PDB file of C-alpha atoms in Angstrom:
ATOM      1  CA  MET A   1     -82.438 -67.337  48.096  1.00 56.00           C
ATOM      2  CA  THR A   2     -82.817 -63.699  49.092  1.00 78.00           C
ATOM      3  CA  ASP A   3     -86.272 -62.181  49.109  1.00 89.00           C
ATOM      4  CA  PRO A   4     -86.532 -59.879  46.075  1.00 94.00           C
ATOM      5  CA  ARG A   5     -88.407 -57.235  48.166  1.00 94.00           C
ATOM      6  CA  ALA A   6     -85.478 -57.061  50.591  1.00 94.00           C
ATOM      7  CA  LEU A   7     -83.061 -56.631  47.710  1.00 95.00           C
ATOM      8  CA  LEU A   8     -85.219 -53.892  46.121  1.00 96.00           C
ATOM      9  CA  ASN A   9     -85.314 -52.141  49.534  1.00 95.00           C
ATOM     10  CA  GLU A  10     -81.520 -52.053  49.606  1.00 94.00           C
ATOM     11  CA  PHE A  11     -81.732 -49.749  46.555  1.00 95.00           C
ATOM     12  CA  GLY A  12     -84.641 -47.636  47.719  1.00 94.00           C
ATOM     13  CA  ILE A  13     -87.022 -49.302  45.305  1.00 95.00           C
ATOM     14  CA  LYS A  14     -90.538 -49.961  46.581  1.00 94.00           C
ATOM     15  CA  ALA A  15     -92.351 -53.097  45.503  1.00 94.00           C
ATOM     16  CA  ILE A  16     -96.019 -52.349  44.707  1.00 93.00           C
ATOM     17  CA  GLY A  17     -99.033 -54.398  43.653  1.00 90.00           C
ATOM     18  CA  LYS A  18     -99.930 -54.977  40.044  1.00 87.00           C
ATOM     19  CA  SER A  19    -103.080 -52.859  40.343  1.00 89.00           C
ATOM     20  CA  ARG A  20    -101.121 -49.609  40.701  1.00 89.00           C
ATOM     21  CA  TYR A  21     -99.119 -47.762  38.090  1.00 90.00           C
ATOM     22  CA  PRO A  22     -95.524 -47.389  39.394  1.00 90.00           C
ATOM     23  CA  ALA A  23     -93.993 -43.986  40.143  1.00 89.00           C
ATOM     24  CA  ALA A  24     -90.252 -43.388  40.086  1.00 90.00           C
ATOM     25  CA  SER A  25     -88.429 -45.843  42.361  1.00 91.00           C
ATOM     26  CA  GLU A  26     -91.392 -48.216  42.345  1.00 92.00           C
ATOM     27  CA  THR A  27     -91.820 -51.517  40.559  1.00 95.00           C
ATOM     28  CA  ARG A  28     -94.393 -54.196  39.974  1.00 95.00           C
ATOM     29  CA  ALA A  29     -91.798 -56.659  38.570  1.00 95.00           C
ATOM     30  CA  ILE A  30     -91.059 -58.499  41.782  1.00 95.00           C
ATOM     31  CA  GLY A  31     -91.429 -61.875  40.002  1.00 95.00           C
ATOM     32  CA  THR A  32     -88.835 -60.823  37.391  1.00 96.00           C
ATOM     33  CA  VAL A  33     -86.340 -59.921  40.075  1.00 97.00           C
ATOM     34  CA  ARG A  34     -87.029 -63.244  41.811  1.00 96.00           C
ATOM     35  CA  ARG A  35     -86.363 -65.153  38.527  1.00 97.00           C
ATOM     36  CA  ILE A  36     -83.162 -63.229  37.913  1.00 97.00           C
ATOM     37  CA  ILE A  37     -81.942 -64.102  41.410  1.00 97.00           C
ATOM     38  CA  LYS A  38     -82.861 -67.743  40.856  1.00 96.00           C
ATOM     39  CA  LEU A  39     -81.207 -67.995  37.436  1.00 96.00           C
ATOM     40  CA  HIS A  40     -78.146 -65.802  37.834  1.00 97.00           C
ATOM     41  CA  GLY A  41     -77.650 -65.288  41.553  1.00 96.00           C
ATOM     42  CA  ILE A  42     -77.963 -62.531  44.057  1.00 96.00           C
ATOM     43  CA  ASP A  43     -74.701 -60.791  43.096  1.00 96.00           C
ATOM     44  CA  HIS A  44     -75.868 -60.522  39.470  1.00 97.00           C
ATOM     45  CA  ALA A  45     -79.246 -59.169  40.543  1.00 97.00           C
ATOM     46  CA  ARG A  46     -77.497 -56.674  42.845  1.00 96.00           C
ATOM     47  CA  ASP A  47     -75.266 -55.480  39.925  1.00 96.00           C
ATOM     48  CA  MET A  48     -78.331 -55.150  37.683  1.00 96.00           C
ATOM     49  CA  LEU A  49     -80.134 -53.031  40.281  1.00 96.00           C
ATOM     50  CA  THR A  50     -77.032 -50.947  40.846  1.00 95.00           C
ATOM     51  CA  ILE A  51     -76.941 -50.157  37.138  1.00 94.00           C
ATOM     52  CA  LEU A  52     -80.585 -49.009  37.213  1.00 94.00           C
ATOM     53  CA  ALA A  53     -80.839 -47.409  40.601  1.00 92.00           C
ATOM     54  CA  ASP A  54     -77.521 -45.525  40.652  1.00 89.00           C
ATOM     55  CA  THR A  55     -77.715 -43.973  37.213  1.00 86.00           C
ATOM     56  CA  SER A  56     -79.568 -40.880  36.006  1.00 80.00           C
ATOM     57  CA  ASN A  57     -83.180 -40.983  35.003  1.00 78.00           C
ATOM     58  CA  ASN A  58     -83.530 -44.741  35.171  1.00 87.00           C
ATOM     59  CA  ARG A  59     -85.564 -45.021  38.356  1.00 88.00           C
ATOM     60  CA  ALA A  60     -88.750 -44.298  36.368  1.00 89.00           C
ATOM     61  CA  SER A  61     -88.188 -47.365  34.198  1.00 91.00           C
ATOM     62  CA  LEU A  62     -88.157 -50.216  36.677  1.00 94.00           C
ATOM     63  CA  GLU A  63     -90.310 -52.657  34.725  1.00 94.00           C
ATOM     64  CA  ALA A  64     -89.928 -56.335  33.903  1.00 95.00           C
ATOM     65  CA  GLU A  65     -88.625 -55.790  30.378  1.00 96.00           C
ATOM     66  CA  VAL A  66     -86.037 -53.317  31.617  1.00 96.00           C
ATOM     67  CA  PHE A  67     -84.808 -55.607  34.398  1.00 97.00           C
ATOM     68  CA  GLY A  68     -84.563 -58.468  31.898  1.00 97.00           C
ATOM     69  CA  ALA A  69     -82.800 -56.375  29.242  1.00 97.00           C
ATOM     70  CA  VAL A  70     -80.271 -54.901  31.693  1.00 97.00           C
ATOM     71  CA  SER A  71     -79.646 -58.409  33.086  1.00 98.00           C
ATOM     72  CA  ASP A  72     -78.987 -59.685  29.571  1.00 98.00           C
ATOM     73  CA  ILE A  73     -76.643 -56.818  28.777  1.00 98.00           C
ATOM     74  CA  LEU A  74     -74.791 -57.318  32.058  1.00 97.00           C
ATOM     75  CA  ARG A  75     -74.292 -60.996  31.279  1.00 97.00           C
ATOM     76  CA  ALA A  76     -73.232 -60.313  27.676  1.00 97.00           C
ATOM     77  CA  CYS A  77     -70.838 -57.520  28.739  1.00 96.00           C
ATOM     78  CA  GLN A  78     -69.644 -58.821  32.076  1.00 95.00           C
ATOM     79  CA  LYS A  79     -66.052 -58.333  31.162  1.00 95.00           C
ATOM     80  CA  TRP A  80     -66.499 -54.676  30.399  1.00 94.00           C
ATOM     81  CA  TYR A  81     -68.470 -54.160  33.616  1.00 95.00           C
ATOM     82  CA  GLU A  82     -65.812 -55.844  35.709  1.00 94.00           C
ATOM     83  CA  GLU A  83     -62.900 -53.983  34.013  1.00 93.00           C
ATOM     84  CA  ASP A  84     -64.299 -50.568  34.713  1.00 92.00           C
ATOM     85  CA  PRO A  85     -67.650 -50.383  36.560  1.00 93.00           C
ATOM     86  CA  SER A  86     -67.597 -46.554  36.641  1.00 94.00           C
ATOM     87  CA  LYS A  87     -67.347 -46.364  32.863  1.00 93.00           C
ATOM     88  CA  PHE A  88     -70.144 -48.903  32.506  1.00 95.00           C
ATOM     89  CA  LEU A  89     -72.347 -46.886  34.885  1.00 95.00           C
ATOM     90  CA  ASP A  90     -71.431 -43.756  32.963  1.00 94.00           C
ATOM     91  CA  VAL A  91     -72.791 -45.350  29.792  1.00 93.00           C
ATOM     92  CA  PHE A  92     -76.051 -46.025  31.561  1.00 94.00           C
ATOM     93  CA  ASP A  93     -76.097 -42.458  32.993  1.00 93.00           C
ATOM     94  CA  LYS A  94     -76.174 -41.291  29.363  1.00 91.00           C
ATOM     95  CA  CYS A  95     -78.604 -44.021  28.170  1.00 92.00           C
ATOM     96  CA  PRO A  96     -82.210 -42.826  28.059  1.00 92.00           C
ATOM     97  CA  ILE A  97     -83.752 -46.133  29.157  1.00 94.00           C
ATOM     98  CA  GLY A  98     -87.304 -44.717  29.209  1.00 91.00           C
ATOM     99  CA  GLU A  99     -86.993 -43.305  25.697  1.00 93.00           C
ATOM    100  CA  LEU A 100     -85.486 -46.582  24.404  1.00 95.00           C
ATOM    101  CA  GLN A 101     -88.306 -48.442  26.122  1.00 94.00           C
ATOM    102  CA  ALA A 102     -90.846 -46.287  24.222  1.00 93.00           C
ATOM    103  CA  VAL A 103     -89.033 -47.042  20.921  1.00 94.00           C
ATOM    104  CA  ALA A 104     -89.014 -50.778  21.699  1.00 95.00           C
ATOM    105  CA  HIS A 105     -92.692 -50.633  22.630  1.00 92.00           C
ATOM    106  CA  ASP A 106     -93.411 -49.782  18.942  1.00 93.00           C
ATOM    107  CA  LEU A 107     -92.214 -53.322  18.112  1.00 93.00           C
ATOM    108  CA  ARG A 108     -94.648 -54.979  20.520  1.00 93.00           C
ATOM    109  CA  GLY A 109     -96.284 -57.955  18.752  1.00 94.00           C
ATOM    110  CA  PHE A 110     -93.414 -58.331  16.345  1.00 96.00           C
ATOM    111  CA  VAL A 111     -90.420 -59.051  18.628  1.00 95.00           C
ATOM    112  CA  PRO A 112     -90.138 -59.642  22.380  1.00 95.00           C
ATOM    113  CA  LEU A 113     -89.811 -56.180  24.124  1.00 95.00           C
ATOM    114  CA  ARG A 114     -86.995 -57.401  26.327  1.00 96.00           C
ATOM    115  CA  SER A 115     -84.921 -58.413  23.281  1.00 96.00           C
ATOM    116  CA  ALA A 116     -85.645 -55.206  21.400  1.00 97.00           C
ATOM    117  CA  LEU A 117     -84.745 -53.075  24.380  1.00 97.00           C
ATOM    118  CA  ALA A 118     -81.576 -55.110  25.059  1.00 97.00           C
ATOM    119  CA  GLY A 119     -80.506 -54.500  21.436  1.00 96.00           C
ATOM    120  CA  LEU A 120     -81.063 -50.752  21.786  1.00 96.00           C
ATOM    121  CA  ILE A 121     -79.110 -50.592  25.008  1.00 96.00           C
ATOM    122  CA  TYR A 122     -76.318 -52.805  23.670  1.00 96.00           C
ATOM    123  CA  GLU A 123     -75.810 -50.398  20.822  1.00 93.00           C
ATOM    124  CA  ARG A 124     -75.013 -47.667  23.353  1.00 92.00           C
ATOM    125  CA  VAL A 125     -72.670 -49.947  25.339  1.00 94.00           C
ATOM    126  CA  TRP A 126     -70.940 -51.093  22.143  1.00 92.00           C
ATOM    127  CA  ARG A 127     -70.239 -47.499  21.162  1.00 88.00           C
ATOM    128  CA  ALA A 128     -68.436 -46.994  24.455  1.00 89.00           C
ATOM    129  CA  TYR A 129     -66.434 -50.210  24.442  1.00 89.00           C
ATOM    130  CA  GLY A 130     -66.428 -51.541  20.867  1.00 82.00           C
ATOM    131  CA  PRO A 131     -63.835 -50.959  18.115  1.00 76.00           C
ATOM    132  CA  ARG A 132     -65.134 -47.455  17.400  1.00 69.00           C
ATOM    133  CA  SER A 133     -64.833 -46.319  20.997  1.00 71.00           C
ATOM    134  CA  ILE A 134     -61.373 -44.883  20.377  1.00 68.00           C
ATOM    135  CA  GLN A 135     -62.010 -43.490  16.860  1.00 63.00           C
ATOM    136  CA  PRO A 136     -65.721 -42.822  16.215  1.00 60.00           C
ATOM    137  CA  ASP A 137     -67.145 -43.018  12.724  1.00 59.00           C
ATOM    138  CA  LEU A 138     -67.017 -39.522  11.177  1.00 56.00           C
ATOM    139  CA  LEU A 139     -70.406 -40.008   9.552  1.00 55.00           C
ATOM    140  CA  ASP A 140     -72.059 -41.169  12.750  1.00 58.00           C
ATOM    141  CA  ASP A 141     -75.219 -39.253  13.404  1.00 58.00           C
ATOM    142  CA  ARG A 142     -74.478 -39.119  17.170  1.00 58.00           C
ATOM    143  CA  ARG A 143     -71.109 -37.427  16.869  1.00 53.00           C
ATOM    144  CA  ARG A 144     -70.664 -34.145  18.686  1.00 52.00           C
ATOM    145  CA  ALA A 145     -69.923 -31.017  16.674  1.00 46.00           C
TER     146      ALA A 145
END
């Protein structure tokens, strides 16, 4: 098994101790990365980190719940990721992970944060790949004028 710190270093992410608050490109979630590698393999963990490290504004949200949620989305949507990785990464470029994380945080104590965050992210991915990706709903509140 690959050391999670070495994998994080490949993406310019610094592993820090739990006593510090992480800055952008820093994480305290080394154990989460280790579990993802153990459960799903190094290639899956590398894809998950690619999605977070190589997309806009997501380097400030490198926390356990985010790693877990993105790993879940990647497993659920593996076909879409493999068919067109650039489109998948583009969806994450437009996905405000930090903002969605704050929304999910409001549900703390009611539902697991990882699950809530995964649902919020999946909604964005589904809009890009699902049945409405070709013809969006005219009453959608996210449509562009």
